[in-house]
PDB file of C-alpha atoms in Angstrom:
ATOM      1  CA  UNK O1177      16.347  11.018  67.079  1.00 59.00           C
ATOM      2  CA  UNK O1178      15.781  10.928  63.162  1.00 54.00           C
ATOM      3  CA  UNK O1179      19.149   8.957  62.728  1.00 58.00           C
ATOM      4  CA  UNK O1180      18.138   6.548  65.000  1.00 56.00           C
ATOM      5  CA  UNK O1181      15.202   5.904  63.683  1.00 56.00           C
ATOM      6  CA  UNK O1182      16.865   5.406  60.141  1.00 59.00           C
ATOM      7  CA  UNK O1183      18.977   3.140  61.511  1.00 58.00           C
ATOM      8  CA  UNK O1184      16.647   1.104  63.169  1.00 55.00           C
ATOM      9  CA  UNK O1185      14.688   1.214  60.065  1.00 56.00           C
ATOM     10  CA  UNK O1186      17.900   0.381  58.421  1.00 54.00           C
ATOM     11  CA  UNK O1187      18.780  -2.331  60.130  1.00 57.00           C
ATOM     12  CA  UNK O1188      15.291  -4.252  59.817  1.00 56.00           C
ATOM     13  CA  UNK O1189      15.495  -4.338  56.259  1.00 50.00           C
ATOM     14  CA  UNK O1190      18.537  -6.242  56.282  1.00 49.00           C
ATOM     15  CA  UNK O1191      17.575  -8.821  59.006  1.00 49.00           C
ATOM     16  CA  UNK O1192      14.670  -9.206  56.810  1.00 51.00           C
ATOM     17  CA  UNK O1193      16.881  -9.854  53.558  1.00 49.00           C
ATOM     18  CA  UNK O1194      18.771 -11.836  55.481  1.00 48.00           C
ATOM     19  CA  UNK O1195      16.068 -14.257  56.741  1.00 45.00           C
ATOM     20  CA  UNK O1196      14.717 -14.443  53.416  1.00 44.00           C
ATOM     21  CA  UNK O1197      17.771 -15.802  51.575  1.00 42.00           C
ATOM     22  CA  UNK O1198      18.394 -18.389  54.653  1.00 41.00           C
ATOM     23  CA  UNK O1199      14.773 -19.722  54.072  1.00 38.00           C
ATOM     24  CA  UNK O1200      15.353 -19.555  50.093  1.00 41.00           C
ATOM     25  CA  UNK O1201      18.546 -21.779  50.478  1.00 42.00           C
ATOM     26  CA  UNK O1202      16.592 -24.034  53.157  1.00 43.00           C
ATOM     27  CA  UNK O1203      13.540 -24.451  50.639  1.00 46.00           C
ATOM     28  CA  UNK O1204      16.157 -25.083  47.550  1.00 47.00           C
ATOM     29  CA  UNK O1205      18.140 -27.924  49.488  1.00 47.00           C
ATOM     30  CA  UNK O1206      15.286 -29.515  50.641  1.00 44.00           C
ATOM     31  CA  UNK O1207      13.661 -29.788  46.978  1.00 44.00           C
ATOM     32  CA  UNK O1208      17.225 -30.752  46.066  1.00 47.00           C
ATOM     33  CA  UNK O1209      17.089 -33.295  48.677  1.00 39.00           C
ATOM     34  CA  UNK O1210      13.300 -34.644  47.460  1.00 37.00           C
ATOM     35  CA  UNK O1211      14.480 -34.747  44.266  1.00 42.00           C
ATOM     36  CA  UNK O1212      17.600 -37.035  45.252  1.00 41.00           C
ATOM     37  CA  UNK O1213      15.059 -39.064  46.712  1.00 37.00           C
ATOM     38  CA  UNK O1214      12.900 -39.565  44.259  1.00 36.00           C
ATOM     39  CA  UNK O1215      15.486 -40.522  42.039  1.00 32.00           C
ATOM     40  CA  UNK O1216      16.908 -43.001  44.075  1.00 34.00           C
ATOM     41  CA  UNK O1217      13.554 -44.437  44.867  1.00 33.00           C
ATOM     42  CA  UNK O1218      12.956 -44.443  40.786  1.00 35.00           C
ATOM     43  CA  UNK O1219      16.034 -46.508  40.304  1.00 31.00           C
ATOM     44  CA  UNK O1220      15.342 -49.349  42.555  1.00 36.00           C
ATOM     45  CA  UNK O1221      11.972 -49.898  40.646  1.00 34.00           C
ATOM     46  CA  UNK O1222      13.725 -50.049  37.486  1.00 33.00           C
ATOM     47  CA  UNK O1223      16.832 -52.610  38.922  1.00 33.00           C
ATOM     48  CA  UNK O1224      14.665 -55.758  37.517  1.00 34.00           C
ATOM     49  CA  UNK O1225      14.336 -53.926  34.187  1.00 34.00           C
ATOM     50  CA  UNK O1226      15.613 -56.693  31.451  1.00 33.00           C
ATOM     51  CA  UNK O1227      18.596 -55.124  30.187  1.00 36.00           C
ATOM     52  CA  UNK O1228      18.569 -54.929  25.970  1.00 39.00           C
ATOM     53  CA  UNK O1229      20.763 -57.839  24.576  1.00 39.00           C
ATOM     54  CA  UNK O1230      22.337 -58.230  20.954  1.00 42.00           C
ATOM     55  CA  UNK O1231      19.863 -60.309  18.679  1.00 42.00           C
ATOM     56  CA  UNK O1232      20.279 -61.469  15.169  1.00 47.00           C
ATOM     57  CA  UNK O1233      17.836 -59.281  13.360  1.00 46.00           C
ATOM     58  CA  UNK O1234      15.483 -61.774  11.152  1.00 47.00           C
ATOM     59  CA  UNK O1235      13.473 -60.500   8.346  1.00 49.00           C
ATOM     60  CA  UNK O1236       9.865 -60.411   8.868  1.00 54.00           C
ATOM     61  CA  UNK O1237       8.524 -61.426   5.840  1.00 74.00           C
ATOM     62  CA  UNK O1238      10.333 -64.700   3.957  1.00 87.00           C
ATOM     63  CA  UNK O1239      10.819 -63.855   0.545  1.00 88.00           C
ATOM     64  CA  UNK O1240      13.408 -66.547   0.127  1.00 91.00           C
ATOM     65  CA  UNK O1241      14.853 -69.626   1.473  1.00 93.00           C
ATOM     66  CA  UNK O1242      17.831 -68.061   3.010  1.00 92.00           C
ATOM     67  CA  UNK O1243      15.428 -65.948   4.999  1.00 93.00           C
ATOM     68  CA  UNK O1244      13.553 -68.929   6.006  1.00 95.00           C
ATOM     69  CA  UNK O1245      17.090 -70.229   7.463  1.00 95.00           C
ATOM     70  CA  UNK O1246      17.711 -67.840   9.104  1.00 93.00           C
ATOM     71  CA  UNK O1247      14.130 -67.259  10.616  1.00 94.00           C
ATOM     72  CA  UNK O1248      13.850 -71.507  11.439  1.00 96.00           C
ATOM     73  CA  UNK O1249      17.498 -72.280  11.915  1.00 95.00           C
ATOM     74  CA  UNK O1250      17.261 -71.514  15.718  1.00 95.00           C
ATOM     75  CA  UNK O1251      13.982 -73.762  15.936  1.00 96.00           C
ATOM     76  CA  UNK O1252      16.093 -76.502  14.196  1.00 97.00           C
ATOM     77  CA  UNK O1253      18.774 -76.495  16.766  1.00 96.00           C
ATOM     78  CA  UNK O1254      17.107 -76.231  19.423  1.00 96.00           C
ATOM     79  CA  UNK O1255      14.837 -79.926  18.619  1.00 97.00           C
ATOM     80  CA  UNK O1256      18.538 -81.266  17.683  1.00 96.00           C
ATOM     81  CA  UNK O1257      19.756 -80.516  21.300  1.00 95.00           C
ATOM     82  CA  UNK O1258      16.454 -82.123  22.575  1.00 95.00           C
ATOM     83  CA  UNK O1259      15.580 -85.124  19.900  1.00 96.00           C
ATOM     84  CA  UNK O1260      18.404 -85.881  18.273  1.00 95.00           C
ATOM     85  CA  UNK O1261      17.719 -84.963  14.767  1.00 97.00           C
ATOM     86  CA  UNK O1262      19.831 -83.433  12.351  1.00 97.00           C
ATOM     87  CA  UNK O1263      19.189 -79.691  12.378  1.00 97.00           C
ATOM     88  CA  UNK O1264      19.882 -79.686   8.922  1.00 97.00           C
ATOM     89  CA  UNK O1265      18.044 -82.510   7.992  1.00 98.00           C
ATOM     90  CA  UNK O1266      14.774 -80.817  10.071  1.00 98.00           C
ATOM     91  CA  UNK O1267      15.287 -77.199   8.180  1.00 98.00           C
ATOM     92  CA  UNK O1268      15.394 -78.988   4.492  1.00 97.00           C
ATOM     93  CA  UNK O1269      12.313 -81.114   5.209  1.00 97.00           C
ATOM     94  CA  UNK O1270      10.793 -77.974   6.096  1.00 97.00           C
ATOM     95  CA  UNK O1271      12.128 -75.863   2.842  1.00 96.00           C
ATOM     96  CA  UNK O1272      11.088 -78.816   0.804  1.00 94.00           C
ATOM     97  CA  UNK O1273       7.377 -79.484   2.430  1.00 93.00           C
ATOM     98  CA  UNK O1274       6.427 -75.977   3.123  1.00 94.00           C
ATOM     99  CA  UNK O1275       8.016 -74.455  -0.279  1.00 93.00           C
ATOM    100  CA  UNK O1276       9.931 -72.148   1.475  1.00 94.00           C
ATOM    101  CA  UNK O1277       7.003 -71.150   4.017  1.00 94.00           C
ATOM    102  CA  UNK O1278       5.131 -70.104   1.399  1.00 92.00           C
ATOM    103  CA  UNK O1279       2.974 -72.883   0.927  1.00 92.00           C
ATOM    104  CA  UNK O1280      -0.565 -73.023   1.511  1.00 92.00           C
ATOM    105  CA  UNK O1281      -0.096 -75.539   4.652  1.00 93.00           C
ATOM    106  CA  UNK O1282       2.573 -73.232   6.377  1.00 94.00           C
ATOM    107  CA  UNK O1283       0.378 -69.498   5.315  1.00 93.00           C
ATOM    108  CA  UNK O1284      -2.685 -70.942   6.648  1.00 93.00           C
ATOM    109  CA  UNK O1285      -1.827 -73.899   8.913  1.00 94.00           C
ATOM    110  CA  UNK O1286       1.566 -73.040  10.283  1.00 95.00           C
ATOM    111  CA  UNK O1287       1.944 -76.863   8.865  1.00 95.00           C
ATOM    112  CA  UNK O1288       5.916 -77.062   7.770  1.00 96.00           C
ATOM    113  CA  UNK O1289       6.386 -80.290   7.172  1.00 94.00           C
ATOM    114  CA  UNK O1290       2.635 -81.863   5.751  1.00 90.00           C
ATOM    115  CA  UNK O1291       1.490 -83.810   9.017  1.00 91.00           C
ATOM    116  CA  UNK O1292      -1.517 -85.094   8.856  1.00 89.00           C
ATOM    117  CA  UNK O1293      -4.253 -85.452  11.430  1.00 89.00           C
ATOM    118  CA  UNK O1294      -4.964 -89.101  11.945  1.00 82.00           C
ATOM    119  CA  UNK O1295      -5.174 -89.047  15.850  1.00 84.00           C
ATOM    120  CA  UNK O1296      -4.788 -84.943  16.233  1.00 87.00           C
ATOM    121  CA  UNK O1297      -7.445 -83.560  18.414  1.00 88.00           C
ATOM    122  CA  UNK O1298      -6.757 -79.788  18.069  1.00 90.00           C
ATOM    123  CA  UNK O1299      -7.518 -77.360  14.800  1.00 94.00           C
ATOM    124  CA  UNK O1300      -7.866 -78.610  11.197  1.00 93.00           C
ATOM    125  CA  UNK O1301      -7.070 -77.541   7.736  1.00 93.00           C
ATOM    126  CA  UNK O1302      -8.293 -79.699   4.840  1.00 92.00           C
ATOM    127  CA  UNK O1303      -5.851 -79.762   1.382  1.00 85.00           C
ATOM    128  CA  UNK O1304      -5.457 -81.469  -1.540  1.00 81.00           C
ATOM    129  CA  UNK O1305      -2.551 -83.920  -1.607  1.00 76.00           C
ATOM    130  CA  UNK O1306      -2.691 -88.101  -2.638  1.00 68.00           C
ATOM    131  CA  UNK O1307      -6.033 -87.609  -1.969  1.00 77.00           C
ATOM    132  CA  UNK O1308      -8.998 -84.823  -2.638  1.00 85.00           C
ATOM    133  CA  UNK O1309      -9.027 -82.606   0.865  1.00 85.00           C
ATOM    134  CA  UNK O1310      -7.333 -84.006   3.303  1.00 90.00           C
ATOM    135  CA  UNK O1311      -7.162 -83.485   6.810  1.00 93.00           C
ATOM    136  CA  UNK O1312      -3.758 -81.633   7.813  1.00 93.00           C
ATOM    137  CA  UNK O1313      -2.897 -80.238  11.408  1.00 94.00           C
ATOM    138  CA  UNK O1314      -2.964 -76.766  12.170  1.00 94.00           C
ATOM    139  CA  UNK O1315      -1.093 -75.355  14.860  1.00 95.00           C
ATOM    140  CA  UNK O1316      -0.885 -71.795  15.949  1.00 94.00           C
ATOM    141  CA  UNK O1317       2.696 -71.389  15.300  1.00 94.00           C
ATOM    142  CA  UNK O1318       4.933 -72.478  13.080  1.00 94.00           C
ATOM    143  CA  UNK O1319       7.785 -73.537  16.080  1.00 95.00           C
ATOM    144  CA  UNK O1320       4.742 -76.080  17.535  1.00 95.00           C
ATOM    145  CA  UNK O1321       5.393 -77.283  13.845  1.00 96.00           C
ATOM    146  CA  UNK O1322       8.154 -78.112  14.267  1.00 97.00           C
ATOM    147  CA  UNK O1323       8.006 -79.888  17.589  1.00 96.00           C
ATOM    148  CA  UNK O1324       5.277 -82.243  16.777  1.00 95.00           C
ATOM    149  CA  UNK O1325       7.893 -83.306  13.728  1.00 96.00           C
ATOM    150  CA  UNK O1326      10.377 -84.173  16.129  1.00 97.00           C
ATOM    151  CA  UNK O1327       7.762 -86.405  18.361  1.00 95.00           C
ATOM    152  CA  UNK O1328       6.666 -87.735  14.948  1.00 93.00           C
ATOM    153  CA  UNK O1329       9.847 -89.396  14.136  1.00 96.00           C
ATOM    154  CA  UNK O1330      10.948 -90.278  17.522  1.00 96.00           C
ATOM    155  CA  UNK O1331       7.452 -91.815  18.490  1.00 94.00           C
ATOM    156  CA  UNK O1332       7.117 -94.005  15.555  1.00 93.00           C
ATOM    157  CA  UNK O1333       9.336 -97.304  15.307  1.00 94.00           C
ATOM    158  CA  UNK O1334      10.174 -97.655  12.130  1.00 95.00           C
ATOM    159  CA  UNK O1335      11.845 -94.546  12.037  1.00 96.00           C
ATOM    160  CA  UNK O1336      14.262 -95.962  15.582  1.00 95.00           C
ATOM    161  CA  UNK O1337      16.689 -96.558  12.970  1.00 94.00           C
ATOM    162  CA  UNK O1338      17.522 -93.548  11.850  1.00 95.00           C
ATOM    163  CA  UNK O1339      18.785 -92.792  15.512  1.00 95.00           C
ATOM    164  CA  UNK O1340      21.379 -95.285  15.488  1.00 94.00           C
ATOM    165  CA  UNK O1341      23.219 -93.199  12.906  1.00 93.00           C
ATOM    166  CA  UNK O1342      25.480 -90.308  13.590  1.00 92.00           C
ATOM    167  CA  UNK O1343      23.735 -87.289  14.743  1.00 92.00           C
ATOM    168  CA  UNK O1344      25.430 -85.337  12.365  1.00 91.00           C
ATOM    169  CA  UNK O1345      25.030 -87.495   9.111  1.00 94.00           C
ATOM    170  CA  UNK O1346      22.966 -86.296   7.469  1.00 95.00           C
ATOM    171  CA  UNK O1347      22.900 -88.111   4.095  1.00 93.00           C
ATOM    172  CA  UNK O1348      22.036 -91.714   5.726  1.00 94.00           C
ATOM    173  CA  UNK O1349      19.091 -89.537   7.409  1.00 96.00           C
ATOM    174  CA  UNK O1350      17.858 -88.414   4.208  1.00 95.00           C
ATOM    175  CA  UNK O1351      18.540 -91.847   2.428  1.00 94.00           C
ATOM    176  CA  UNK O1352      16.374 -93.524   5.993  1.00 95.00           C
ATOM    177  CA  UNK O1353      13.625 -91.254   6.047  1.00 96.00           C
ATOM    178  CA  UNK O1354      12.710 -91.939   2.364  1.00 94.00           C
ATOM    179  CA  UNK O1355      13.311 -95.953   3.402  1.00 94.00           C
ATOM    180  CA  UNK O1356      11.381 -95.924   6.224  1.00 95.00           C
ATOM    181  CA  UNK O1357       7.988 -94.973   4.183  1.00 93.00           C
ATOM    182  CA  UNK O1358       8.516 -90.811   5.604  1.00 92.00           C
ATOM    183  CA  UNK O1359       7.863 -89.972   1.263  1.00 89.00           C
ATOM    184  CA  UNK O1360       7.020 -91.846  -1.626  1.00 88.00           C
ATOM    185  CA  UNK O1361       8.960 -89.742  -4.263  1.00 90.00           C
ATOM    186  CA  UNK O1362      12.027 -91.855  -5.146  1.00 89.00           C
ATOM    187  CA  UNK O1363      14.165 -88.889  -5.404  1.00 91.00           C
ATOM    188  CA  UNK O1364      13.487 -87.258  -1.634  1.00 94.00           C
ATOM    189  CA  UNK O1365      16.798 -88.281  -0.578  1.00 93.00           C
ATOM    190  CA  UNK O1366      18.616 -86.558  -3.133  1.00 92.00           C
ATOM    191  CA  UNK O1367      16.237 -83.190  -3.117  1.00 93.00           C
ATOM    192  CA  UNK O1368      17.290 -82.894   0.607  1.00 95.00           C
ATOM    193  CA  UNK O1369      20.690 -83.621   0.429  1.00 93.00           C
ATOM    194  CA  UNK O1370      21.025 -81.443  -2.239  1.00 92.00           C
ATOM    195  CA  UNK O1371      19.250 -78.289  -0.083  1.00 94.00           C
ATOM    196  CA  UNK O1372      21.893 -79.344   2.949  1.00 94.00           C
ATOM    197  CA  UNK O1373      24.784 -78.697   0.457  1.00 92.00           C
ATOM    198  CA  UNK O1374      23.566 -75.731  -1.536  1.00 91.00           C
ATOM    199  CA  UNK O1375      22.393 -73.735   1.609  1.00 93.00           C
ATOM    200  CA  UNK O1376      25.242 -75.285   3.914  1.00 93.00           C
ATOM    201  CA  UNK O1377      22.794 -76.400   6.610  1.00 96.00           C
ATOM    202  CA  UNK O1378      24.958 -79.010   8.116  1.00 95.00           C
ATOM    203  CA  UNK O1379      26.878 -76.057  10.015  1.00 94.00           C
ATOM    204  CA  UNK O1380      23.706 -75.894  12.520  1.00 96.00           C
ATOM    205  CA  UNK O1381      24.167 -79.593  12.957  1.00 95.00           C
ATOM    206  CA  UNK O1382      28.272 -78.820  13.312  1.00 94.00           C
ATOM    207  CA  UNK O1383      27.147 -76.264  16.403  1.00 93.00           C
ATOM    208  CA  UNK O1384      25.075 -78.250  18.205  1.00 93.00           C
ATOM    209  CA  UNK O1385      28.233 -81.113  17.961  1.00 91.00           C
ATOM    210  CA  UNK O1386      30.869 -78.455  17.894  1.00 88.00           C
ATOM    211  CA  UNK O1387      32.828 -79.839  14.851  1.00 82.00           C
ATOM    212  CA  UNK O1388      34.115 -77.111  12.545  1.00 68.00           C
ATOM    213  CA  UNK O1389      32.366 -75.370   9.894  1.00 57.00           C
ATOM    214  CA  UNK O1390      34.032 -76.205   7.252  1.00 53.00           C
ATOM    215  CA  UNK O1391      32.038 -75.643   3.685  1.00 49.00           C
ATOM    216  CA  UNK O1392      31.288 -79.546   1.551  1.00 52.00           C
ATOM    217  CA  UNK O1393      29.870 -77.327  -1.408  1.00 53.00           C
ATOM    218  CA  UNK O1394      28.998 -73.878  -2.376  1.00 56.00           C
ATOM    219  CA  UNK O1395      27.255 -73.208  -5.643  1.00 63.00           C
ATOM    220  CA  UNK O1396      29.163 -70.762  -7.917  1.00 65.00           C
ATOM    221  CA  UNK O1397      27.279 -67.470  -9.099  1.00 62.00           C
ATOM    222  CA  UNK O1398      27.248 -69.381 -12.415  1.00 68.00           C
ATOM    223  CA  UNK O1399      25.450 -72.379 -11.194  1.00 82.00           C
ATOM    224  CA  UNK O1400      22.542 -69.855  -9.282  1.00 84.00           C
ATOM    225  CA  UNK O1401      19.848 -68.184 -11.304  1.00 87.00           C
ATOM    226  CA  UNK O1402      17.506 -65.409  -9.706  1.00 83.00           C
ATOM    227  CA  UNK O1403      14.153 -65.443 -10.760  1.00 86.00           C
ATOM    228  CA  UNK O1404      12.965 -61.863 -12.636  1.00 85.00           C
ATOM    229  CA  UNK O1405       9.666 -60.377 -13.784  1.00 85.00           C
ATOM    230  CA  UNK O1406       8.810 -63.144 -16.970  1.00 88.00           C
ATOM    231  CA  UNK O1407      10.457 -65.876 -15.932  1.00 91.00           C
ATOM    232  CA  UNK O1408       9.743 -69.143 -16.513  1.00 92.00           C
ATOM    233  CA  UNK O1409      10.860 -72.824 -15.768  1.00 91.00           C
ATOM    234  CA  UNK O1410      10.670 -73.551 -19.339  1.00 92.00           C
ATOM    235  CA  UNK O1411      12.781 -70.090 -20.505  1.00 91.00           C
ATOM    236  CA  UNK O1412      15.363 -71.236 -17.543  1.00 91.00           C
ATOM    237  CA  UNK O1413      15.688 -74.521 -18.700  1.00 90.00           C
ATOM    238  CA  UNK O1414      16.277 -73.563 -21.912  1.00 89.00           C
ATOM    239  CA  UNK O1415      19.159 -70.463 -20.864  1.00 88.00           C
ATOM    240  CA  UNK O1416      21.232 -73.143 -19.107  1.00 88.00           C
ATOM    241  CA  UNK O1417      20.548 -75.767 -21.308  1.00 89.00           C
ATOM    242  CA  UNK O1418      18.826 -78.307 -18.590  1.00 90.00           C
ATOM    243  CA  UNK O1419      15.414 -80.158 -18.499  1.00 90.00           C
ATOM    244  CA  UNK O1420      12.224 -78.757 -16.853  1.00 90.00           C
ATOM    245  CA  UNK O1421      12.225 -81.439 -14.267  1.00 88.00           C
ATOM    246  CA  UNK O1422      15.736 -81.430 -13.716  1.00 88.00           C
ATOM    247  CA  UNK O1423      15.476 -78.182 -12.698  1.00 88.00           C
ATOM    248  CA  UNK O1424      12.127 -78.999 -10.185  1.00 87.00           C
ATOM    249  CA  UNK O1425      14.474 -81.838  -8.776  1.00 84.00           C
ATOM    250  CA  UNK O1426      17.088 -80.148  -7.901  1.00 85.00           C
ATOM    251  CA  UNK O1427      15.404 -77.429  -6.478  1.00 84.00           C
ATOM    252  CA  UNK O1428      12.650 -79.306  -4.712  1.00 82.00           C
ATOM    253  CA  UNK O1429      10.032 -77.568  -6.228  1.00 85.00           C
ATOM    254  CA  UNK O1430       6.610 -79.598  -6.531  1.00 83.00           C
ATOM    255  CA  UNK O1431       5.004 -77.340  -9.571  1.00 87.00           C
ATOM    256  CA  UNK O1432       6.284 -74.391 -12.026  1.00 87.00           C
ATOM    257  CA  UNK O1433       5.115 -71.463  -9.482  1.00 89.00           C
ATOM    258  CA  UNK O1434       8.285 -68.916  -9.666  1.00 88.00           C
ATOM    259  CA  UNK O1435       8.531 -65.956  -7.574  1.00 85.00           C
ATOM    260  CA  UNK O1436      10.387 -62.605  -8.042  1.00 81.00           C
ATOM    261  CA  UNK O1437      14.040 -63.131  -6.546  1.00 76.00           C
ATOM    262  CA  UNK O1438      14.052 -66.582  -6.049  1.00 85.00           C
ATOM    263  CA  UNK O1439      17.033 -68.538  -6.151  1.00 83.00           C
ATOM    264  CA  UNK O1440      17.357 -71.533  -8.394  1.00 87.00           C
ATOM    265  CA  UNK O1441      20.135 -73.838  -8.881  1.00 87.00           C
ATOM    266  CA  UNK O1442      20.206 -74.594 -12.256  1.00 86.00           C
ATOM    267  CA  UNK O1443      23.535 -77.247 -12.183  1.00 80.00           C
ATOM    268  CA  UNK O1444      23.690 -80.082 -10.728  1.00 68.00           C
TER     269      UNK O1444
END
């Protein structure tokens, strides 16, 4: 009688082992099989996700006016393909009449290119320029900027001229915009022809045509001086042996105002 009970008692223990384990492998596939679900119900949320794409990093803060090229140089192409105007021609107005985006228009207007407000209805900034404070328009970002320049010059006749030239040439656009009344200094032609050839900008006008990229002029490290702590455009002019205002012409610089690291040509 004992060894049957032992048996029986025996036996139960195992059955009850044996149950256990079955429902421990039942409850572990089934969270196995939530958790497959889950997963699969996370992915289809993410499917619209934007994937990450390979950009051009651009610096955030201009220091020069190679980083304004490359920060502009997109905006430039893109009111080529739309208005017909010489990327390069648009990006050396803008070096020229925003001094490199550090001028006061451009830091506190987002005004690139010295427009004035005669029938602008939106924001205002008042400056000094032929006249005591003018009014200037102010725009919230620099790219609107540079879209109301394009409308300027295609919604104006006298400039319809310059759009019977080659897209691409850029000198008779420099020579026309000074013609047509767009500046009154005699030499505007020459200060942006010379900013085209030193910083190579008709190769944004060459991919919006597709013409090759072939260089016109590249200053040597000789003719290039970098502006350090001290500098002057009197000490400059005298270490290369060229006039003070030779040196603002070629450069298109309106006053003396140097920065640390700026590049000036100092050969003609």
């Amino acid at each position: 009688m004992k060894q049957i009970i032992i048996i029986l008692l025996v036996s139960s223990v195992v059955f009850s082992c044996g149950s256990r384990k079955r429902y421990t492998t039942s409850s572990k596939q089934q969270t196995e099989y939530l958790r497959s679900r889950k997963f699969r119900h996370n992915k289809n949320e993410t499917v619209n996700k934007t994937p990450e794409t390979d950009t051009e990093v651009i610096p955030k803060v201009i220091t020069n006016t190679s980083d304004y090229v490359k920060v502009y140089s997109s905006v430039a192409i893109e009111e080529m393909k739309l208005y017909h105007i010489p990327a390069s021609i648009t990006l050396a107005q803008g070096i020229l009449e925003s001094a490199s985006g550090k001028g006061r228009l451009a830091i506190e207007a987002n005004n690139h290119f010295g427009i004035k407000c005669h029938d602008w209805t939106g924001a205002t900034v008042h400056h000094d320029d032929d006249a005591d404070q003018e009014c200037f328009r102010k725009y919230k970002d620099a790219k609107y900027s540079y879209r109301d320049h394009s409308l300027f010059l295609t919604e104006r006749k006298r400039y319809s001229a310059l759009f019977d030239l080659d897209i691409d040439d850029y000198k008779g656009w420099a020579k026309g915009l000074k013609a047509a009344g767009y500046a009154t200094d005699r030499k505007y032609p020459d200060k942006l022809i010379a900013l085209i050839e030193r910083y190579e900008l008709y190769n944004y006008d060459n991919q919006v045509t597709g013409k090759s990229t072939q260089s016109k002029y590249k200053p040597s490290k000789q003719d290039v001086h970098y502006v350090v702590k001290g500098d002057t455009l009197y000490s400059i002019s005298r270490r290369y042996n060229i006039s003070v205002q030779e040196l603002q012409n070629i450069n298109g610089l309106k006053d003396t105002n140097l920065s640390i690291g700026q590049e000036l040509l100092v050969k003609s």
